[in-house]
Each structure stands twice: as structure tokens, then as C-alpha cells.
Tab-separated table of C-alpha atoms in Angstrom:
chain	number	residue	atom	x	y	z
A	1	LEU	CA	102.175	86.840	92.902
A	2	GLN	CA	99.533	85.395	95.432
A	3	TYR	CA	101.638	86.180	98.135
A	4	SER	CA	101.786	90.022	97.549
A	5	ILE	CA	97.831	90.020	97.021
A	6	LEU	CA	98.070	88.344	100.420
A	7	ALA	CA	100.175	90.981	101.758
A	8	GLY	CA	100.238	94.531	101.616
A	9	ASP	CA	102.024	95.058	98.169
A	10	PHE	CA	98.786	96.592	96.467
A	11	HIS	CA	95.595	98.469	96.337
A	12	PRO	CA	92.576	97.688	95.019
A	13	SER	CA	91.731	98.719	91.396
A	14	SER	CA	88.148	98.958	90.714
A	15	TRP	CA	88.429	96.214	88.209
A	16	LEU	CA	88.712	93.207	90.897
A	17	SER	CA	85.262	93.218	91.093
A	18	SER	CA	85.111	91.453	87.460
A	19	ALA	CA	88.118	88.938	88.821
A	20	PRO	CA	86.233	86.677	91.489
A	21	ALA	CA	89.326	84.766	92.622
A	22	GLN	CA	91.862	87.551	92.854
A	23	GLN	CA	89.150	89.380	94.534
A	24	GLN	CA	89.062	86.431	97.401
A	25	LEU	CA	92.374	85.615	97.837
A	26	TYR	CA	92.502	90.248	98.508
A	27	LEU	CA	89.932	89.797	101.162
A	28	TRP	CA	91.602	86.190	102.363
A	29	ALA	CA	88.672	84.260	102.288
A	30	PRO	CA	88.901	81.310	103.676
A	31	GLN	CA	88.230	79.177	100.460
A	32	ALA	CA	90.754	81.115	98.464
A	33	LEU	CA	93.279	80.081	100.883
A	34	ILE	CA	91.862	76.796	100.825
A	35	ASP	CA	92.472	76.787	97.156
A	36	LEU	CA	95.765	78.149	96.863
A	37	SER	CA	96.846	76.010	100.014
A	38	ASN	CA	95.879	72.594	98.042
A	39	THR	CA	98.264	74.046	94.899
A	40	LEU	CA	101.150	75.394	96.771
A	41	TRP	CA	100.924	71.928	99.222
A	42	ARG	CA	100.943	70.031	95.983
A	43	GLU	CA	103.442	71.337	94.055
A	44	HIS	CA	105.808	71.777	96.851
A	45	TYR	CA	106.154	68.257	98.247
A	46	HIS	CA	106.083	67.050	94.489
A	47	THR	CA	109.364	69.209	94.401
A	48	ILE	CA	110.646	67.189	97.239
A	49	THR	CA	109.626	63.981	96.479
A	50	LEU	CA	111.912	64.368	92.702
A	51	CYS	CA	114.465	65.918	94.821
A	52	ASN	CA	114.696	62.645	97.340
A	53	VAL	CA	114.648	60.332	93.258
A	54	LEU	CA	117.761	62.431	92.374
A	55	LEU	CA	118.994	62.240	95.633
A	56	THR	CA	118.373	58.535	95.829
A	57	ARG	CA	119.848	57.782	92.453
A	58	ILE	CA	123.063	60.595	92.157
A	59	GLY	CA	125.553	58.039	93.656
A	60	ASP	CA	124.777	55.693	90.597
A	61	VAL	CA	126.311	58.251	88.484
A	62	GLN	CA	129.188	57.431	87.345
A	63	ALA	CA	132.218	60.935	87.686
A	64	ALA	CA	136.373	59.653	85.879
A	65	ALA	CA	137.048	63.108	85.341
A	66	PRO	CA	137.901	65.957	87.997
A	67	ASP	CA	134.691	68.161	86.129
A	68	GLU	CA	132.574	65.462	85.892
A	69	LEU	CA	132.865	64.553	89.662
A	70	GLN	CA	132.705	68.307	90.461
A	71	LYS	CA	129.042	68.976	88.375
A	72	ARG	CA	128.143	66.009	90.224
A	73	ARG	CA	128.401	67.404	93.839
A	74	VAL	CA	127.053	70.721	92.338
A	75	LEU	CA	123.849	68.438	91.599
A	76	GLU	CA	124.087	66.818	94.912
A	77	GLY	CA	124.293	69.782	96.364
A	78	THR	CA	122.049	72.585	94.674
A	79	THR	CA	118.840	69.663	95.067
A	80	LEU	CA	119.696	69.608	99.548
A	81	LEU	CA	118.970	73.335	99.176
A	82	LEU	CA	115.720	73.180	96.569
A	83	LYS	CA	114.527	70.278	98.872
A	84	ALA	CA	115.602	72.604	102.112
A	85	GLN	CA	113.946	75.313	100.521
A	86	CYS	CA	110.787	73.753	100.089
A	87	TYR	CA	110.092	72.936	103.603
A	88	LEU	CA	111.520	76.016	104.877
A	89	GLN	CA	108.693	77.694	102.380
A	90	LEU	CA	106.134	75.235	104.099
A	91	LEU	CA	106.905	75.620	107.407
A	92	GLN	CA	106.313	79.585	107.550
A	93	LEU	CA	103.142	78.444	105.524
A	94	TYR	CA	101.730	76.011	107.941
A	95	ALA	CA	103.598	76.343	111.120
A	96	PRO	CA	102.857	79.591	113.220
A	97	SER	CA	105.636	81.548	114.269
A	98	PRO	CA	108.223	80.152	116.336
A	99	ALA	CA	108.658	82.936	118.833
A	100	LYS	CA	104.980	82.317	120.160
A	101	VAL	CA	104.529	78.604	120.292
A	102	PRO	CA	106.729	76.008	121.935
A	103	GLY	CA	108.936	73.920	119.262
A	104	THR	CA	106.717	70.441	119.724
A	105	THR	CA	104.245	72.281	117.661
A	106	PRO	CA	102.957	70.365	114.710
A	107	ALA	CA	104.407	71.846	110.904
A	108	ILE	CA	105.300	70.135	108.110
A	109	PRO	CA	105.363	66.350	107.536
A	110	LEU	CA	109.382	65.071	106.572
A	111	ARG	CA	109.385	62.696	103.696
A	112	ASP	CA	112.162	61.023	102.288
A	113	ALA	CA	110.971	58.277	100.409
A	114	VAL	CA	110.937	58.087	95.963
A	115	GLU	CA	107.204	58.210	96.256
A	116	ALA	CA	104.636	60.298	97.692
A	117	SER	CA	103.523	58.777	100.897
A	118	PRO	CA	101.710	60.149	104.151
A	119	ALA	CA	103.911	61.298	106.773
A	120	PRO	CA	102.349	62.457	110.434
A	121	ARG	CA	103.093	66.695	110.834
A	122	ALA	CA	107.312	66.443	112.258
A	123	SER	CA	107.226	69.611	115.109
A	124	ILE	CA	108.566	72.833	114.231
A	125	ALA	CA	111.689	71.800	116.088
A	126	GLU	CA	112.374	68.553	113.823
A	127	ALA	CA	111.184	70.458	110.769
A	128	VAL	CA	114.496	73.222	111.697
A	129	GLN	CA	116.761	70.193	112.319
A	130	GLU	CA	116.049	68.448	109.557
A	131	ILE	CA	116.546	71.934	107.100
A	132	LYS	CA	119.804	72.485	109.195
A	133	ARG	CA	120.843	69.696	108.220
A	134	LEU	CA	120.067	69.504	104.715
A	135	ILE	CA	122.047	73.015	104.731
A	136	GLY	CA	124.933	71.086	106.381
A	137	LEU	CA	125.102	68.782	103.746
A	138	ALA	CA	124.514	71.032	100.887
A	139	LEU	CA	127.412	73.099	102.098
A	140	PRO	CA	131.000	71.190	100.952
A	141	LEU	CA	129.173	70.619	98.038
A	142	VAL	CA	128.674	73.778	96.914
A	143	VAL	CA	131.303	76.472	98.766
A	144	ASP	CA	133.917	76.024	96.120
A	145	ASN	CA	132.302	76.116	93.135
A	146	ASN	CA	132.472	79.672	91.413
A	147	ALA	CA	131.054	78.579	88.083
A	148	LEU	CA	127.515	78.600	89.096
A	149	ASP	CA	125.336	80.601	87.573
A	150	ALA	CA	122.434	81.898	89.248
A	151	HIS	CA	120.284	78.932	88.077
A	152	TRP	CA	121.602	76.598	90.699
A	153	LEU	CA	121.355	76.685	94.059
A	154	GLY	CA	125.061	77.860	94.584
A	155	TYR	CA	126.711	79.139	97.997
A	156	PRO	CA	126.025	82.378	97.969
A	157	ALA	CA	121.889	81.084	98.010
A	158	CYS	CA	123.324	78.800	100.579
A	159	LEU	CA	123.962	81.439	102.955
A	160	LEU	CA	120.727	83.259	102.206
A	161	LEU	CA	118.907	80.008	103.133
A	162	SER	CA	120.675	80.300	107.153
A	163	ALA	CA	120.006	83.641	107.490
A	164	GLN	CA	116.230	83.323	106.177
A	165	LEU	CA	115.786	79.842	108.511
A	166	ALA	CA	117.795	81.734	111.333
A	167	LEU	CA	115.610	85.199	111.264
A	168	TRP	CA	112.261	83.121	111.031
A	169	GLN	CA	113.000	81.804	114.599
A	170	GLY	CA	114.769	84.593	115.966
A	171	ASP	CA	117.926	83.540	116.011
A	172	TYR	CA	119.340	87.311	114.996
A	173	ALA	CA	122.457	86.286	115.955
A	174	GLN	CA	122.925	83.686	113.461
A	175	ALA	CA	120.561	85.797	111.761
A	176	ALA	CA	123.472	88.677	111.574
A	177	GLN	CA	126.057	86.576	110.561
A	178	GLU	CA	124.791	84.423	107.931
A	179	ALA	CA	124.010	87.344	106.947
A	180	LYS	CA	127.072	89.171	106.785
A	181	ARG	CA	128.879	86.450	105.406
A	182	LEU	CA	126.733	87.048	102.302
A	183	LEU	CA	126.744	90.559	102.094
A	184	ALA	CA	130.828	90.533	101.852
A	185	LEU	CA	130.296	88.860	98.437
A	186	TYR	CA	128.463	91.959	97.227
A	187	PRO	CA	130.189	94.804	98.862
A	188	GLN	CA	128.216	96.780	96.186
A	189	LEU	CA	125.321	96.323	97.188
A	190	LEU	CA	126.092	99.632	99.799
A	191	GLU	CA	127.725	101.658	97.075
A	192	ALA	CA	125.781	103.484	94.839
A	193	ALA	CA	124.486	101.225	91.532
A	194	PRO	CA	125.656	101.496	88.169
A	195	SER	CA	123.934	103.113	85.934
A	196	ASN	CA	120.897	101.380	84.454
A	197	PHE	CA	121.136	98.571	86.737
A	198	TYR	CA	117.153	98.435	87.293
A	199	GLN	CA	116.440	98.608	84.478
A	200	THR	CA	118.739	95.961	82.592
A	201	MET	CA	117.715	94.122	85.049
A	202	TRP	CA	113.883	94.030	85.327
A	203	GLY	CA	114.565	94.597	81.213
A	204	GLY	CA	115.261	90.564	81.016
A	205	SER	CA	118.841	91.304	79.652
A	206	SER	CA	121.162	91.108	83.476
A	207	PRO	CA	120.535	89.267	86.263
A	208	GLY	CA	121.414	91.590	88.498
A	209	ASP	CA	122.182	90.155	92.053
A	210	ALA	CA	119.208	86.959	91.798
A	211	LEU	CA	120.926	84.528	93.606
A	212	PHE	CA	118.350	82.010	92.474
A	213	LEU	CA	116.533	82.288	88.881
A	214	TYR	CA	114.233	79.496	87.940
A	215	ASP	CA	114.601	78.919	84.618
A	216	LEU	CA	111.063	79.413	82.552
A	217	SER	CA	112.511	79.045	79.082
A	218	HIS	CA	110.772	75.217	78.651
A	219	LEU	CA	107.438	77.660	78.287
A	220	GLY	CA	108.037	79.012	75.595
A	221	GLY	CA	108.252	82.610	74.645
A	222	ALA	CA	104.604	83.508	74.607
A	223	SER	CA	105.013	82.750	78.352
A	224	ARG	CA	103.394	85.657	80.845
A	225	PRO	CA	103.823	85.157	84.136
A	226	PHE	CA	101.203	86.942	86.281
A	227	GLN	CA	99.480	88.782	83.776
A	228	ASP	CA	96.520	86.429	83.815
A	229	ASN	CA	96.188	87.361	87.455
A	230	LEU	CA	97.349	91.024	87.675
A	231	GLN	CA	95.752	92.437	84.158
A	232	TYR	CA	92.641	93.971	83.134
A	233	ASP	CA	92.670	95.057	80.192
A	234	PRO	CA	95.634	95.806	77.927
A	235	LEU	CA	94.673	99.504	77.849
A	236	TRP	CA	91.926	99.609	80.687
A	237	GLY	CA	94.436	98.700	83.548
A	238	ASP	CA	95.526	95.829	86.213
A	239	PHE	CA	93.626	94.649	89.172
A	240	PHE	CA	95.967	95.807	91.230
A	241	LEU	CA	97.773	99.434	91.356
A	242	ILE	CA	100.356	100.838	93.576
A	243	PRO	CA	98.821	103.702	96.013
A	244	PRO	CA	99.869	107.346	95.280
A	245	HIS	CA	101.620	107.944	98.165
A	246	GLU	CA	103.995	105.062	98.385
A	247	ALA	CA	105.360	106.183	94.599
A	248	LEU	CA	108.965	106.305	94.626
A	249	SER	CA	110.670	109.175	94.543
A	250	SER	CA	111.444	110.778	90.980
A	251	ASN	CA	115.801	110.264	92.207
A	252	ASP	CA	115.528	106.576	92.824
A	253	ALA	CA	117.392	104.994	90.628
A	254	ARG	CA	115.005	101.605	90.778
A	255	LYS	CA	111.441	104.160	89.760
A	256	SER	CA	110.812	103.592	85.969
A	257	ALA	CA	111.580	99.725	86.344
A	258	TYR	CA	109.314	99.171	89.686
A	259	GLU	CA	106.720	101.199	88.648
A	260	LEU	CA	104.924	102.233	85.143
A	261	PRO	CA	102.622	105.243	85.763
A	262	PHE	CA	99.646	103.947	82.817
A	263	SER	CA	96.640	106.197	81.156
A	264	THR	CA	93.041	104.898	80.119
A	265	PRO	CA	91.568	105.531	77.363
A	266	ASP	CA	88.935	108.335	79.125
A	267	GLY	CA	92.111	110.395	80.968
A	268	THR	CA	92.283	108.321	84.179
A	269	THR	CA	96.038	107.808	85.221
A	270	ALA	CA	97.217	105.264	86.990
A	271	LEU	CA	100.701	103.706	89.098
A	272	LEU	CA	100.933	99.640	88.031
A	273	TRP	CA	103.059	97.470	89.217
A	274	GLY	CA	106.184	97.580	86.781
A	275	LYS	CA	108.702	94.116	87.195
A	276	TYR	CA	106.906	91.518	85.579
A	277	ASN	CA	104.286	93.179	84.264
A	278	ALA	CA	105.831	96.257	83.079
A	279	MET	CA	107.763	93.523	80.834
A	280	ASN	CA	104.374	91.408	80.017
A	281	ARG	CA	102.720	95.057	79.089
A	282	GLN	CA	106.058	96.380	77.154
A	283	GLY	CA	106.112	93.125	75.194
A	284	VAL	CA	109.664	91.732	76.840
A	285	GLU	CA	110.649	88.631	75.894
A	286	TYR	CA	111.698	86.806	79.381
A	287	HIS	CA	112.766	83.263	80.991
A	288	ASP	CA	113.633	83.910	84.346
A	289	LEU	CA	111.665	84.302	87.567
A	290	TYR	CA	113.922	85.693	90.650
A	291	ALA	CA	113.426	82.997	93.816
A	292	ALA	CA	116.758	84.538	95.383
A	293	ARG	CA	118.505	87.608	95.826
A	294	ALA	CA	121.403	88.733	97.710
A	295	THR	CA	119.499	92.214	98.448
A	296	GLU	CA	117.115	90.248	100.897
A	297	ALA	CA	120.665	89.340	103.176
A	298	LEU	CA	121.365	93.249	103.484
A	299	PHE	CA	117.686	93.865	104.682
A	300	ILE	CA	118.111	90.792	107.207
A	301	CYS	CA	121.048	91.394	108.841
A	302	ALA	CA	119.619	94.990	109.434
A	303	GLU	CA	116.535	93.807	111.557
A	304	ALA	CA	118.391	91.949	112.924
A	305	LEU	CA	120.982	94.115	113.968
A	306	ALA	CA	118.592	96.197	115.450
A	307	HIS	CA	116.580	93.528	117.252
A	308	LEU	CA	120.253	92.884	118.857
A	309	ASN	CA	120.137	96.400	119.671
A	310	ASP	CA	123.063	97.612	117.155
A	311	LEU	CA	120.807	100.346	115.888
A	312	GLN	CA	124.262	102.276	114.047
A	313	GLY	CA	125.556	98.787	112.687
A	314	ALA	CA	121.834	98.569	111.213
A	315	GLN	CA	121.173	102.243	110.009
A	316	GLN	CA	124.058	102.180	108.429
A	317	LEU	CA	122.950	99.058	105.739
A	318	LEU	CA	119.855	100.697	105.554
A	319	GLU	CA	121.585	104.209	104.300
A	320	GLY	CA	123.879	101.872	101.760
A	321	HIS	CA	120.512	100.023	100.547
A	322	LEU	CA	119.063	104.009	100.086
A	323	ARG	CA	122.547	104.960	98.665
A	324	HIS	CA	122.921	101.983	96.168
A	325	VAL	CA	119.292	103.490	95.009
A	326	GLY	CA	120.314	106.636	94.425
A	327	LEU	CA	119.060	108.149	97.429
A	328	PRO	CA	122.458	109.120	99.424
A	329	GLN	CA	121.284	110.284	103.003
A	330	THR	CA	122.276	110.325	106.283
A	331	LEU	CA	119.210	108.573	108.755
A	332	ALA	CA	118.826	110.674	112.280
A	333	PRO	CA	118.931	108.524	115.107
A	334	SER	CA	115.923	106.476	116.437
A	335	THR	CA	114.706	104.007	118.202
A	336	GLN	CA	114.528	100.383	117.777
A	337	LYS	CA	110.832	100.276	116.895
A	338	GLU	CA	110.622	102.634	114.399
A	339	LEU	CA	113.962	101.535	112.943
A	340	LEU	CA	112.258	97.850	112.390
A	341	ALA	CA	109.862	99.473	111.494
A	342	GLN	CA	111.367	101.657	108.256
A	343	ILE	CA	113.567	98.819	107.991
A	344	LEU	CA	110.528	96.505	106.959
A	345	GLN	CA	108.999	99.536	105.265
A	346	GLU	CA	111.609	100.057	102.652
A	347	LYS	CA	112.520	95.580	102.547
A	348	ARG	CA	109.046	95.854	100.845
A	349	ILE	CA	108.771	98.665	98.867
A	350	GLU	CA	112.005	96.847	97.258
A	351	PHE	CA	110.598	93.248	96.612
A	352	ARG	CA	107.347	94.902	95.562
A	353	GLY	CA	104.851	91.981	94.427
A	354	GLU	CA	108.477	89.421	95.091
A	355	GLY	CA	105.664	87.872	98.043
A	356	VAL	CA	108.888	88.457	100.275
A	357	SER	CA	106.507	91.091	102.274
A	358	PHE	CA	104.191	88.328	103.193
A	359	PHE	CA	106.083	86.007	105.152
A	360	ASP	CA	107.351	89.531	106.987
A	361	ALA	CA	103.671	90.095	107.990
A	362	LYS	CA	103.614	86.700	109.735
A	363	ARG	CA	106.732	86.651	111.067
A	364	CYS	CA	106.561	89.497	112.949
A	365	ALA	CA	102.811	90.522	113.385
A	366	VAL	CA	102.858	93.713	115.394
A	367	ALA	CA	100.066	95.346	113.317
A	368	PRO	CA	96.551	94.532	111.558
A	369	LEU	CA	97.090	94.096	108.179
A	370	ALA	CA	94.744	96.148	106.053
A	371	ARG	CA	92.106	95.377	103.819
A	372	TYR	CA	91.099	98.496	101.128
A	373	THR	CA	88.531	99.505	98.788
A	374	PRO	CA	89.301	100.952	95.543
A	375	GLY	CA	89.045	103.453	96.574
A	376	GLY	CA	91.371	103.893	98.963
A	377	LYS	CA	89.350	103.309	101.905
A	378	LEU	CA	89.404	100.801	104.924
A	379	LEU	CA	87.465	98.300	104.027
A	380	SER	CA	88.877	95.330	106.738
A	381	SER	CA	91.813	94.463	108.790
A	382	ILE	CA	93.342	90.861	109.233
A	383	LEU	CA	94.522	90.282	113.136
A	384	PRO	CA	98.191	89.256	114.197
A	385	ASP	CA	96.369	85.953	116.161
A	386	ASP	CA	94.162	85.933	113.341
A	387	TYR	CA	94.009	81.934	112.526
A	388	ARG	CA	93.691	82.226	108.370
A	389	TRP	CA	97.703	83.346	108.735
A	390	CYS	CA	98.274	79.377	109.523
A	391	TRP	CA	97.127	77.540	106.343
A	392	PRO	CA	95.181	74.855	106.569
A	393	ILE	CA	96.567	70.978	105.896
A	394	PRO	CA	94.476	69.701	102.109
A	395	LYS	CA	91.595	67.531	102.891
A	396	ALA	CA	93.380	64.818	100.849
A	397	GLU	CA	96.558	64.211	103.507
A	398	LEU	CA	94.280	64.355	106.347
A	399	ARG	CA	92.266	61.547	105.284
A	400	LEU	CA	95.831	60.138	103.691
A	401	SER	CA	98.151	60.743	106.096
A	402	GLU	CA	97.166	58.551	109.652
A	403	GLY	CA	97.598	60.839	112.817
A	404	MET	CA	97.959	63.977	110.378
A	405	THR	CA	96.599	67.583	112.845
A	406	GLN	CA	94.642	70.095	111.358
A	407	ASN	CA	95.453	73.457	112.001
A	408	PRO	CA	93.200	75.523	113.772
A	409	GLY	CA	90.748	77.247	112.739
A	410	TRP	CA	89.704	75.414	109.833
């Protein structure tokens, strides 16, 4: 949710002043970004260390029967992909877009040890090469397995990760190719969604288009992610709202799942975020968080095709998405710039609250990121060249790692 607060997914409500931590994050206060950076750096590298432990020891696991051998292959493959996913997200947070800087620009440390060990920052090119290497190792381990559920990073997630990396690099031909391979597995994303598809997906009873789910069952049935960071009060609303001008149309199949109309005891109305927030407020028990969804491949492919000047192909994909959400229409011809803007806008609406738009905003950097007052007036803007887009390396890491450098501005 923090990525969505930083991006343009929500507008602040009048209650935000009573939540200083969320308010400072929304305003991109340096200390708020430092605190979040410290947490995410620690969590990602802890996960990478755990992956290293498993990858080091998995060869010692005896697998006599064919099904046991297959399970070991799947475990190794999904671990490689999880490590690659962590590196990609770290790269997106701590390094500038490759399209704007040389490949030799410092990026993130690469670690293979089973114990946390200091290391200098690898370059962007080196980090990209390592992510590709991990994906390449994982692919043959997961490509033929059709028994994976969405709690494992399998072949479809492998394709999405490759497409995400290529898009971030600005390799649009590769991004389109990988995304098309994934879309071939999900042709239903271009046709009208079944009745109640989104309602069951965001009601805890169907995985929907999930490629990878974080399992929260170990936290117990009382787990309510995002509630503390979003909900002010059960009766009086949330810290953040969906602005009225961005409300979905009444014909949109997602409307009752993505939005939550709300009225306070004094009669004030507001439009709250749906999805997890609606499930929290309605007492729906759920145990999974969407970490990767097949629909993202549609938008990656559409954007890549638009950059390659295949405007017709990009427009057809966008029309397919609109058909899927119950808004069939033929889009009017547009310029490349206009079509790219429409693709990114539709993607932001589709993934509102899921953190995706933050990385798009950083990667594209085509316009200032607006910050608003609770009344909807422009308060400030985060410019595309603002130093805060590249997050600060934690001070503890700077002290421990010889040769570690800090990002400019911090």
C-alpha cells in the first residue's frame, strides 16, 4: 500500500492529519522515505539470504521417486524466481531508469552467501544480467509443470518477470515478446469476464488472474493487511479516498469490487478503495495477497507495442481489456503519446492500491506527480528529476559495506 500512497492512486481525506506517518509518506517527506527504505531493504535482503540458503542445500535433498524429483525442481525454480523478483524490485527502488543513465551506474548489491555479508553496489548492467541469469536457470525447472498453484512462482510468473524487466530496461521488443507468450496462456483476458469474476476475485473465494499469491494464513484469521495504514475509523472513513472524477462507470464490471461507496453518521459521502479495504470493512476472511497478476502482461504488451509504433496492435489490446471489464468499445485513432497516456491511465485504474503505478511513474517520468490537499487543491508536485525517486541506501549498510555509495541527494 505504501507504493500506492506515494503514487497517484489516492487523494487524502480530511482525516489524514490525524495519521502523521501516512501524511508524511504521502508528502514524500525525506525521513518517511528513509524509514520505509530501511524496512524494505532489510526485508528484501533477508528474503534473498533465505533463498541462498535453500539453493545451497537443495542439492542435498534426496528425491528417489519421479514426483519427488519434480517437487524439488519446482522448489528450486520458484526460489530462483523469488530471488530474481527481489532483485528487480530493489533495482526499481534504488537505481534510476536505465534509459536515463549509463549501465555502469551503481545499483544494488548482489549476494549469494548463506549469511548476510557486506558487498558494494553492482552496476545496473550487472544487476540486470544477474536477474536474467536467475530467470534463465528457473525457466527449465518450471516450464513443464502444470500442477503449480498461484502460491508458487511458476512458468507464467517467469514470463511476467521477464516482461517487467524488459519494460524497465526500455527493451520494448523483448517486453512485447514475453508478454505475448504469457497472454497466449490467458486469452480470456481479452474477452468479457464471466459474471461476478471481479467480485469473487476480491471476495476471497477465487484467485482470479493471479500468477503469484502471498499466503498470509500463518498470520491467523484476524489478519487485516492495510487496515492500520488506511482506515481511520469504521464509521467515519479512511485516510485516503478515490477522487470522484475517477469513479468507475456504472457499466464497469469491476465497480462493486474496486470501489466502496461510504456514508458517515453525519451524512457525508465518500468513495473508498475497494479490494482488500472492502474485505476488511465487510469482515471477509482472506489469506492471500496478489503479488503478480496476468492482466499486467496485457498492459506491458500494449505499452511496448505503442513504443514500437504498432499503434493498432496496442489499441486492440486496450480494447480487449475494456471488453473484459464490461466496457466494449472501438477506440478512436490517436497519436503515440495519447495512446501511451491512455494505456498508463487504464493500468493505474486497474491496479489501484496494488503498488504498480509507482514504478510506472518513476520509469516513465513524463509529468510531475501531484500532491493534493483534502479538498482536492494542488499542494505540491514531485518533479521527474527529484532525487527522492531513487531511495536512500540505509546508513547501516553504508557503515558495514566497504565501497558502498549513497544515492545523490541523500
